mmCIF file of C-alpha atoms in Angstrom:
data_model
loop_
_atom_site.group_PDB
_atom_site.id
_atom_site.type_symbol
_atom_site.label_atom_id
_atom_site.label_comp_id
_atom_site.label_asym_id
_atom_site.label_seq_id
_atom_site.Cartn_x
_atom_site.Cartn_y
_atom_site.Cartn_z
ATOM 1 C CA UNK A 68 -11.164 -58.434 -9.526
ATOM 2 C CA UNK A 69 -10.797 -55.758 -6.854
ATOM 3 C CA UNK A 70 -14.004 -54.100 -5.601
ATOM 4 C CA UNK A 71 -14.899 -50.446 -6.130
ATOM 5 C CA UNK A 72 -14.145 -48.451 -2.977
ATOM 6 C CA UNK A 73 -13.892 -44.844 -1.796
ATOM 7 C CA UNK A 74 -10.960 -43.326 0.075
ATOM 8 C CA UNK A 75 -11.435 -40.168 2.131
ATOM 9 C CA UNK A 76 -8.725 -37.792 3.357
ATOM 10 C CA UNK A 77 -10.127 -35.712 6.219
ATOM 11 C CA UNK A 78 -7.934 -32.785 7.227
ATOM 12 C CA UNK A 79 -8.106 -29.658 9.332
ATOM 13 C CA UNK A 80 -9.320 -27.512 6.426
ATOM 14 C CA UNK A 81 -10.761 -29.893 3.832
ATOM 15 C CA UNK A 82 -12.220 -33.299 3.100
ATOM 16 C CA UNK A 83 -11.182 -34.955 -0.174
ATOM 17 C CA UNK A 84 -12.855 -38.097 -1.515
ATOM 18 C CA UNK A 85 -11.790 -40.365 -4.363
ATOM 19 C CA UNK A 86 -13.638 -43.203 -6.118
ATOM 20 C CA UNK A 87 -11.111 -45.989 -6.737
ATOM 21 C CA UNK A 88 -11.624 -48.476 -9.548
ATOM 22 C CA UNK A 89 -10.509 -52.153 -9.600
ATOM 23 C CA UNK A 90 -7.176 -51.102 -11.146
ATOM 24 C CA UNK A 91 -6.369 -48.758 -8.227
ATOM 25 C CA UNK A 92 -7.027 -45.556 -10.143
ATOM 26 C CA UNK A 93 -8.881 -42.574 -8.716
ATOM 27 C CA UNK A 94 -11.505 -42.059 -11.396
ATOM 28 C CA UNK A 95 -13.736 -39.421 -9.750
ATOM 29 C CA UNK A 96 -13.287 -36.940 -6.921
ATOM 30 C CA UNK A 97 -15.239 -34.722 -4.556
ATOM 31 C CA UNK A 98 -13.959 -32.121 -2.107
ATOM 32 C CA UNK A 99 -15.434 -29.736 0.444
ATOM 33 C CA UNK A 100 -14.088 -27.361 3.064
ATOM 34 C CA UNK A 101 -14.321 -28.281 6.734
ATOM 35 C CA UNK A 102 -15.679 -24.761 7.295
ATOM 36 C CA UNK A 103 -18.791 -25.936 5.406
ATOM 37 C CA UNK A 104 -19.358 -28.656 8.036
ATOM 38 C CA UNK A 105 -19.226 -27.002 11.472
ATOM 39 C CA UNK A 106 -20.273 -30.087 13.473
ATOM 40 C CA UNK A 107 -19.760 -33.848 13.502
ATOM 41 C CA UNK A 108 -23.276 -34.337 12.163
ATOM 42 C CA UNK A 109 -22.610 -31.918 9.320
ATOM 43 C CA UNK A 110 -19.384 -33.735 8.443
ATOM 44 C CA UNK A 111 -21.276 -37.036 8.243
ATOM 45 C CA UNK A 112 -23.961 -35.390 6.100
ATOM 46 C CA UNK A 113 -21.456 -33.910 3.663
ATOM 47 C CA UNK A 114 -19.454 -37.118 3.381
ATOM 48 C CA UNK A 115 -22.615 -39.171 2.826
ATOM 49 C CA UNK A 116 -23.759 -36.778 0.097
ATOM 50 C CA UNK A 117 -20.367 -36.922 -1.632
ATOM 51 C CA UNK A 118 -20.293 -40.731 -1.420
ATOM 52 C CA UNK A 119 -23.753 -40.849 -3.024
ATOM 53 C CA UNK A 120 -22.572 -38.574 -5.848
ATOM 54 C CA UNK A 121 -19.512 -40.712 -6.503
ATOM 55 C CA UNK A 122 -21.518 -43.943 -6.339
ATOM 56 C CA UNK A 123 -23.894 -42.609 -8.973
ATOM 57 C CA UNK A 124 -20.995 -42.676 -11.420
ATOM 58 C CA UNK A 125 -20.272 -46.403 -11.047
ATOM 59 C CA UNK A 126 -20.515 -48.518 -14.206
ATOM 60 C CA UNK A 127 -23.733 -50.454 -14.744
ATOM 61 C CA UNK A 128 -23.881 -53.557 -12.604
ATOM 62 C CA UNK A 129 -21.191 -52.374 -10.183
ATOM 63 C CA UNK A 130 -21.703 -51.436 -6.521
ATOM 64 C CA UNK A 131 -19.601 -49.690 -3.917
ATOM 65 C CA UNK A 132 -18.077 -52.255 -1.531
ATOM 66 C CA UNK A 133 -16.783 -50.058 1.277
ATOM 67 C CA UNK A 134 -15.225 -46.817 2.461
ATOM 68 C CA UNK A 135 -12.124 -45.917 4.471
ATOM 69 C CA UNK A 136 -11.107 -42.519 5.734
ATOM 70 C CA UNK A 137 -8.040 -41.098 7.378
ATOM 71 C CA UNK A 138 -7.664 -38.226 9.807
ATOM 72 C CA UNK A 139 -5.009 -36.480 11.860
ATOM 73 C CA UNK A 140 -4.417 -38.178 15.182
ATOM 74 C CA UNK A 141 -4.656 -39.091 17.849
ATOM 75 C CA UNK A 142 -7.327 -41.616 17.022
ATOM 76 C CA UNK A 143 -8.327 -45.191 17.802
ATOM 77 C CA UNK A 144 -8.204 -47.027 14.479
ATOM 78 C CA UNK A 145 -9.644 -50.234 15.931
ATOM 79 C CA UNK A 146 -12.690 -48.546 17.480
ATOM 80 C CA UNK A 147 -12.993 -46.089 14.590
ATOM 81 C CA UNK A 148 -12.955 -43.085 16.927
ATOM 82 C CA UNK A 149 -11.257 -39.741 16.314
ATOM 83 C CA UNK A 150 -9.931 -38.707 19.733
ATOM 84 C CA UNK A 151 -8.605 -35.161 20.080
ATOM 85 C CA UNK A 152 -6.577 -33.896 17.106
ATOM 86 C CA UNK A 153 -5.765 -30.271 17.970
ATOM 87 C CA UNK A 154 -6.639 -28.911 14.530
ATOM 88 C CA UNK A 155 -9.977 -30.743 14.151
ATOM 89 C CA UNK A 156 -11.886 -29.715 17.306
ATOM 90 C CA UNK A 157 -15.381 -30.416 15.900
ATOM 91 C CA UNK A 158 -14.579 -34.135 15.742
ATOM 92 C CA UNK A 159 -13.127 -34.744 19.197
ATOM 93 C CA UNK A 160 -14.193 -38.141 20.600
ATOM 94 C CA UNK A 161 -16.432 -38.840 17.609
ATOM 95 C CA UNK A 162 -17.007 -42.494 16.537
ATOM 96 C CA UNK A 163 -16.884 -41.441 12.901
ATOM 97 C CA UNK A 164 -16.493 -44.916 11.402
ATOM 98 C CA UNK A 165 -19.630 -46.185 13.166
ATOM 99 C CA UNK A 166 -21.652 -43.087 12.284
ATOM 100 C CA UNK A 167 -20.735 -43.460 8.625
ATOM 101 C CA UNK A 168 -21.385 -47.198 8.615
ATOM 102 C CA UNK A 169 -24.888 -46.565 9.932
ATOM 103 C CA UNK A 170 -25.480 -43.795 7.424
ATOM 104 C CA UNK A 171 -24.027 -45.519 4.355
ATOM 105 C CA UNK A 172 -24.927 -49.134 5.176
ATOM 106 C CA UNK A 173 -21.398 -50.064 4.121
ATOM 107 C CA UNK A 174 -18.222 -51.240 5.869
ATOM 108 C CA UNK A 175 -16.132 -48.234 6.990
ATOM 109 C CA UNK A 176 -12.613 -48.126 8.420
ATOM 110 C CA UNK A 177 -10.632 -45.275 10.016
ATOM 111 C CA UNK A 178 -6.849 -44.813 9.993
ATOM 112 C CA UNK A 179 -4.293 -42.151 10.883
ATOM 113 C CA UNK A 180 -3.509 -39.936 7.890
ATOM 114 C CA UNK A 181 0.254 -40.540 7.940
ATOM 115 C CA UNK A 182 -0.247 -44.299 8.091
ATOM 116 C CA UNK A 183 -2.759 -44.224 5.248
ATOM 117 C CA UNK A 184 -0.346 -42.138 3.166
ATOM 118 C CA UNK A 185 2.445 -44.584 3.932
ATOM 119 C CA UNK A 186 0.342 -47.534 2.791
ATOM 120 C CA UNK A 187 -0.574 -45.696 -0.398
ATOM 121 C CA UNK A 188 3.083 -44.997 -1.195
ATOM 122 C CA UNK A 189 4.168 -48.503 -0.223
ATOM 123 C CA UNK A 190 1.678 -50.299 -2.448
ATOM 124 C CA UNK A 191 1.205 -47.857 -5.319
ATOM 125 C CA UNK A 192 3.893 -45.165 -5.198
ATOM 126 C CA UNK A 193 7.519 -44.592 -4.253
ATOM 127 C CA UNK A 194 7.660 -47.688 -2.053
ATOM 128 C CA UNK A 195 6.556 -50.239 -4.639
ATOM 129 C CA UNK A 196 8.863 -53.237 -4.540
ATOM 130 C CA UNK A 197 10.448 -52.272 -1.215
ATOM 131 C CA UNK A 198 10.454 -54.698 1.676
ATOM 132 C CA UNK A 199 10.269 -51.974 4.336
ATOM 133 C CA UNK A 200 9.853 -48.194 4.287
ATOM 134 C CA UNK A 201 9.506 -45.098 6.453
ATOM 135 C CA UNK A 202 7.109 -42.401 5.278
ATOM 136 C CA UNK A 203 7.890 -38.977 6.785
ATOM 137 C CA UNK A 204 5.281 -36.224 6.799
ATOM 138 C CA UNK A 205 6.840 -32.748 6.678
ATOM 139 C CA UNK A 206 4.196 -30.049 6.939
ATOM 140 C CA UNK A 207 2.884 -28.015 9.874
ATOM 141 C CA UNK A 208 4.363 -30.787 11.999
ATOM 142 C CA UNK A 209 6.695 -33.719 11.392
ATOM 143 C CA UNK A 210 5.691 -37.333 11.863
ATOM 144 C CA UNK A 211 6.314 -40.726 10.350
ATOM 145 C CA UNK A 212 4.740 -44.079 9.618
ATOM 146 C CA UNK A 213 6.935 -47.171 9.631
ATOM 147 C CA UNK A 214 6.301 -50.245 7.483
ATOM 148 C CA UNK A 215 8.341 -53.367 8.245
ATOM 149 C CA UNK A 216 7.997 -56.403 5.983
ATOM 150 C CA UNK A 217 4.741 -54.971 4.623
ATOM 151 C CA UNK A 218 3.166 -54.370 8.039
ATOM 152 C CA UNK A 219 2.633 -51.093 9.871
ATOM 153 C CA UNK A 220 4.761 -50.809 13.002
ATOM 154 C CA UNK A 221 2.363 -49.242 15.504
ATOM 155 C CA UNK A 222 4.173 -49.704 18.809
ATOM 156 C CA UNK A 223 2.575 -50.841 22.047
ATOM 157 C CA UNK A 224 0.334 -47.775 22.281
ATOM 158 C CA UNK A 225 -0.114 -47.020 18.554
ATOM 159 C CA UNK A 226 2.241 -44.047 18.721
ATOM 160 C CA UNK A 227 5.312 -45.291 16.845
ATOM 161 C CA UNK A 228 6.746 -42.820 14.371
ATOM 162 C CA UNK A 229 7.131 -39.555 16.314
ATOM 163 C CA UNK A 230 10.299 -38.801 14.380
ATOM 164 C CA UNK A 231 9.656 -35.053 14.569
ATOM 165 C CA UNK A 232 10.354 -35.144 18.282
ATOM 166 C CA UNK A 233 13.798 -36.670 18.160
ATOM 167 C CA UNK A 234 16.017 -34.186 20.000
ATOM 168 C CA UNK A 235 18.822 -32.838 17.817
ATOM 169 C CA UNK A 236 19.767 -29.826 19.991
ATOM 170 C CA UNK A 237 19.449 -30.261 23.744
ATOM 171 C CA UNK A 238 19.625 -26.487 24.173
ATOM 172 C CA UNK A 239 17.535 -25.601 21.146
ATOM 173 C CA UNK A 240 14.206 -23.895 20.666
ATOM 174 C CA UNK A 241 11.097 -24.836 22.608
ATOM 175 C CA UNK A 242 8.901 -27.273 20.694
ATOM 176 C CA UNK A 243 5.111 -27.456 20.768
ATOM 177 C CA UNK A 244 5.456 -30.836 22.510
ATOM 178 C CA UNK A 245 7.137 -29.149 25.496
ATOM 179 C CA UNK A 246 10.634 -30.435 24.808
ATOM 180 C CA UNK A 247 13.494 -28.431 23.311
ATOM 181 C CA UNK A 248 15.507 -28.812 20.145
ATOM 182 C CA UNK A 249 13.211 -31.283 18.396
ATOM 183 C CA UNK A 250 13.591 -31.996 14.666
ATOM 184 C CA UNK A 251 10.213 -30.314 14.168
ATOM 185 C CA UNK A 252 11.472 -26.933 15.424
ATOM 186 C CA UNK A 253 13.808 -26.685 12.424
ATOM 187 C CA UNK A 254 12.034 -28.735 9.765
ATOM 188 C CA UNK A 255 8.284 -28.038 9.963
ATOM 189 C CA UNK A 256 6.658 -25.108 8.173
ATOM 190 C CA UNK A 257 6.446 -22.886 11.265
ATOM 191 C CA UNK A 258 10.126 -23.606 11.980
ATOM 192 C CA UNK A 259 11.104 -22.553 8.458
ATOM 193 C CA UNK A 260 9.153 -19.317 8.848
ATOM 194 C CA UNK A 261 10.673 -18.605 12.247
ATOM 195 C CA UNK A 262 14.191 -19.283 10.983
ATOM 196 C CA UNK A 263 13.748 -16.977 7.991
ATOM 197 C CA UNK A 264 12.333 -14.163 10.121
ATOM 198 C CA UNK A 265 15.340 -14.443 12.419
ATOM 199 C CA UNK A 266 17.653 -14.354 9.395
ATOM 200 C CA UNK A 267 15.941 -11.188 8.127
ATOM 201 C CA UNK A 268 16.411 -9.495 11.502
ATOM 202 C CA UNK A 269 20.112 -10.374 11.618
ATOM 203 C CA UNK A 270 20.967 -9.648 7.981
ATOM 204 C CA UNK A 271 23.155 -6.648 7.228
ATOM 205 C CA UNK A 272 21.632 -6.424 3.748
ATOM 206 C CA UNK A 273 18.183 -7.730 2.892
ATOM 207 C CA UNK A 274 17.857 -9.801 -0.291
ATOM 208 C CA UNK A 275 15.927 -8.117 -3.141
ATOM 209 C CA UNK A 276 12.161 -8.360 -2.722
ATOM 210 C CA UNK A 277 12.381 -9.674 0.824
ATOM 211 C CA UNK A 278 8.890 -10.037 2.321
ATOM 212 C CA UNK A 279 7.702 -8.324 5.476
ATOM 213 C CA UNK A 280 8.268 -10.650 8.475
ATOM 214 C CA UNK A 281 4.504 -10.849 9.054
ATOM 215 C CA UNK A 282 4.066 -12.313 5.555
ATOM 216 C CA UNK A 283 6.565 -15.133 6.014
ATOM 217 C CA UNK A 284 5.277 -18.717 5.953
ATOM 218 C CA UNK A 285 6.955 -22.025 5.268
ATOM 219 C CA UNK A 286 5.641 -21.860 1.707
ATOM 220 C CA UNK A 287 7.108 -18.379 1.253
ATOM 221 C CA UNK A 288 10.502 -19.604 2.488
ATOM 222 C CA UNK A 289 10.400 -22.471 -0.016
ATOM 223 C CA UNK A 290 9.522 -20.095 -2.854
ATOM 224 C CA UNK A 291 12.257 -17.661 -1.852
ATOM 225 C CA UNK A 292 14.818 -20.488 -1.728
ATOM 226 C CA UNK A 293 13.782 -21.704 -5.183
ATOM 227 C CA UNK A 294 14.322 -18.156 -6.454
ATOM 228 C CA UNK A 295 17.876 -18.105 -5.057
ATOM 229 C CA UNK A 296 17.369 -16.030 -1.889
ATOM 230 C CA UNK A 297 20.553 -16.812 0.117
ATOM 231 C CA UNK A 298 18.798 -16.397 3.479
ATOM 232 C CA UNK A 299 16.041 -18.811 2.483
ATOM 233 C CA UNK A 300 18.571 -21.262 1.055
ATOM 234 C CA UNK A 301 20.407 -21.254 4.379
ATOM 235 C CA UNK A 302 17.154 -21.931 6.243
ATOM 236 C CA UNK A 303 16.317 -24.814 3.878
ATOM 237 C CA UNK A 304 19.809 -26.255 4.296
ATOM 238 C CA UNK A 305 19.373 -26.177 8.078
ATOM 239 C CA UNK A 306 15.988 -27.891 7.718
ATOM 240 C CA UNK A 307 17.529 -30.509 5.440
ATOM 241 C CA UNK A 308 20.232 -31.130 8.035
ATOM 242 C CA UNK A 309 17.502 -31.732 10.626
ATOM 243 C CA UNK A 310 15.688 -34.132 8.312
ATOM 244 C CA UNK A 311 18.881 -35.996 7.486
ATOM 245 C CA UNK A 312 19.757 -36.278 11.173
ATOM 246 C CA UNK A 313 16.328 -37.775 11.868
ATOM 247 C CA UNK A 314 16.666 -40.204 8.951
ATOM 248 C CA UNK A 315 20.166 -41.216 10.062
ATOM 249 C CA UNK A 316 18.868 -41.870 13.587
ATOM 250 C CA UNK A 317 15.963 -43.937 12.272
ATOM 251 C CA UNK A 318 18.246 -45.871 9.923
ATOM 252 C CA UNK A 319 20.644 -46.706 12.762
ATOM 253 C CA UNK A 320 17.761 -47.985 14.917
ATOM 254 C CA UNK A 321 15.500 -49.630 12.349
ATOM 255 C CA UNK A 322 17.977 -50.673 9.622
ATOM 256 C CA UNK A 323 15.470 -49.570 6.963
ATOM 257 C CA UNK A 324 16.824 -48.178 3.696
ATOM 258 C CA UNK A 325 13.919 -46.275 2.079
ATOM 259 C CA UNK A 326 12.597 -42.934 3.399
ATOM 260 C CA UNK A 327 9.750 -41.343 1.445
ATOM 261 C CA UNK A 328 9.132 -37.665 2.209
ATOM 262 C CA UNK A 329 5.651 -36.222 1.758
ATOM 263 C CA UNK A 330 3.253 -33.371 2.614
ATOM 264 C CA UNK A 331 3.543 -29.628 2.062
ATOM 265 C CA UNK A 332 7.111 -28.706 3.070
ATOM 266 C CA UNK A 333 8.420 -31.761 1.225
ATOM 267 C CA UNK A 334 7.290 -30.174 -2.045
ATOM 268 C CA UNK A 335 10.528 -28.160 -1.820
ATOM 269 C CA UNK A 336 12.180 -31.201 -3.431
ATOM 270 C CA UNK A 337 15.974 -31.276 -3.586
ATOM 271 C CA UNK A 338 16.266 -27.898 -1.834
ATOM 272 C CA UNK A 339 15.350 -29.937 1.249
ATOM 273 C CA UNK A 340 16.251 -33.494 0.287
ATOM 274 C CA UNK A 341 19.802 -32.989 -0.968
ATOM 275 C CA UNK A 342 21.034 -31.431 2.324
ATOM 276 C CA UNK A 343 19.253 -34.290 4.089
ATOM 277 C CA UNK A 344 21.064 -36.920 2.000
ATOM 278 C CA UNK A 345 24.398 -35.283 2.764
ATOM 279 C CA UNK A 346 23.575 -35.134 6.480
ATOM 280 C CA UNK A 347 22.904 -38.868 6.639
ATOM 281 C CA UNK A 348 26.585 -39.505 5.842
ATOM 282 C CA UNK A 349 27.604 -37.280 8.759
ATOM 283 C CA UNK A 350 25.257 -38.843 11.302
ATOM 284 C CA UNK A 351 25.171 -42.571 10.519
ATOM 285 C CA UNK A 352 27.764 -45.293 10.110
ATOM 286 C CA UNK A 353 29.021 -45.450 6.547
ATOM 287 C CA UNK A 354 27.778 -49.017 6.218
ATOM 288 C CA UNK A 355 24.285 -47.771 7.088
ATOM 289 C CA UNK A 356 24.391 -44.467 5.198
ATOM 290 C CA UNK A 357 25.517 -46.184 1.992
ATOM 291 C CA UNK A 358 22.157 -47.960 1.628
ATOM 292 C CA UNK A 359 19.823 -45.143 2.712
ATOM 293 C CA UNK A 360 17.588 -43.600 0.037
ATOM 294 C CA UNK A 361 15.605 -40.397 0.610
ATOM 295 C CA UNK A 362 13.013 -39.811 -2.103
ATOM 296 C CA UNK A 363 9.969 -37.584 -2.569
ATOM 297 C CA UNK A 364 6.439 -38.906 -2.513
ATOM 298 C CA UNK A 365 5.274 -40.246 -5.872
ATOM 299 C CA UNK A 366 1.565 -39.833 -5.128
ATOM 300 C CA UNK A 367 1.414 -36.413 -3.433
ATOM 301 C CA UNK A 368 -2.158 -35.697 -2.285
ATOM 302 C CA UNK A 369 -3.459 -38.983 -3.727
ATOM 303 C CA UNK A 370 -1.404 -41.056 -1.278
ATOM 304 C CA UNK A 371 -3.853 -41.005 1.638
ATOM 305 C CA UNK A 372 -6.855 -41.683 -0.619
ATOM 306 C CA UNK A 373 -5.203 -44.690 -2.276
ATOM 307 C CA UNK A 374 -3.945 -45.881 1.103
ATOM 308 C CA UNK A 375 -7.508 -45.765 2.417
ATOM 309 C CA UNK A 376 -8.597 -47.805 -0.590
ATOM 310 C CA UNK A 377 -6.035 -50.469 0.273
ATOM 311 C CA UNK A 378 -7.163 -50.465 3.923
ATOM 312 C CA UNK A 379 -10.838 -51.068 3.198
ATOM 313 C CA UNK A 380 -10.067 -53.803 0.670
ATOM 314 C CA UNK A 381 -7.955 -55.608 3.265
ATOM 315 C CA UNK A 382 -10.823 -55.301 5.746
ATOM 316 C CA UNK A 383 -13.256 -56.718 3.185
ATOM 317 C CA UNK A 384 -10.934 -59.665 2.530
ATOM 318 C CA UNK A 385 -10.687 -60.369 6.254
ATOM 319 C CA UNK A 386 -14.458 -60.280 6.594
ATOM 320 C CA UNK A 387 -14.900 -62.674 3.692
ATOM 321 C CA UNK A 388 -12.274 -65.069 5.052
ATOM 322 C CA UNK A 389 -13.935 -65.223 8.472
ATOM 323 C CA UNK A 390 -17.482 -65.558 7.133
#
């Protein structure tokens, strides 16, 4: 029987916790805003309080076995240290796993959020039954986690998966990474918003109900495309082309068939994924393109929590085997 564990998804704006039962179901949840925890100590306090609340709901005779959390990178998963993620400044160079272990008196593990999400999808979601898989995060940025034969591919310096910074236009727009024409400039939320604002400026006739440029976000572009706005549809098609080009490149290099797309922009569904599927045929050998599958996440926001649950259970097994 699997032990009871807690998975924690720590983001730039919120922390979400889930109590996971032996059948890999999230049976209770807690959530708080990062704004409510303005320091590393406050984050530890709030997490500890939420863990205590969730533990109080365990069935009689059951105990919590461990906790894992995931965070934006960069981080050191082996040392359990969050390094310097740009959107989580209060936790720079914080040994969060150790601090929580000391506070909770439980085993704690830390992992990158994309990798935790990938493990969740691989074991419990869209990747179940697959041998290998690439999980692509499409939100404010674009990244990926690669699973080969059931194992995360980390690379020599734990930075494998920067699919958002594949160059698809050598003379394209400047990217936040300092390069030009990256996938991220066309596919991420800010890129969608920028593309739609440019389309509004160049349009001879504005579509009905067009928002003011200052109100445009990636979410707004997705909503406008779903409502049939031709400018937004064109922007989404361009983003899908970028995604498909990135998938085709990855498929040619890795020879992996399954690409699971998650996070906020990916909620656009086939408005984004269908142009991507079509683009794969244009940018990969037919023998490669014919086996590629691009599918949406099956777990949505539960992916990182369930992935964290899998991570801590593996750590507990390793500890028991070496005892």
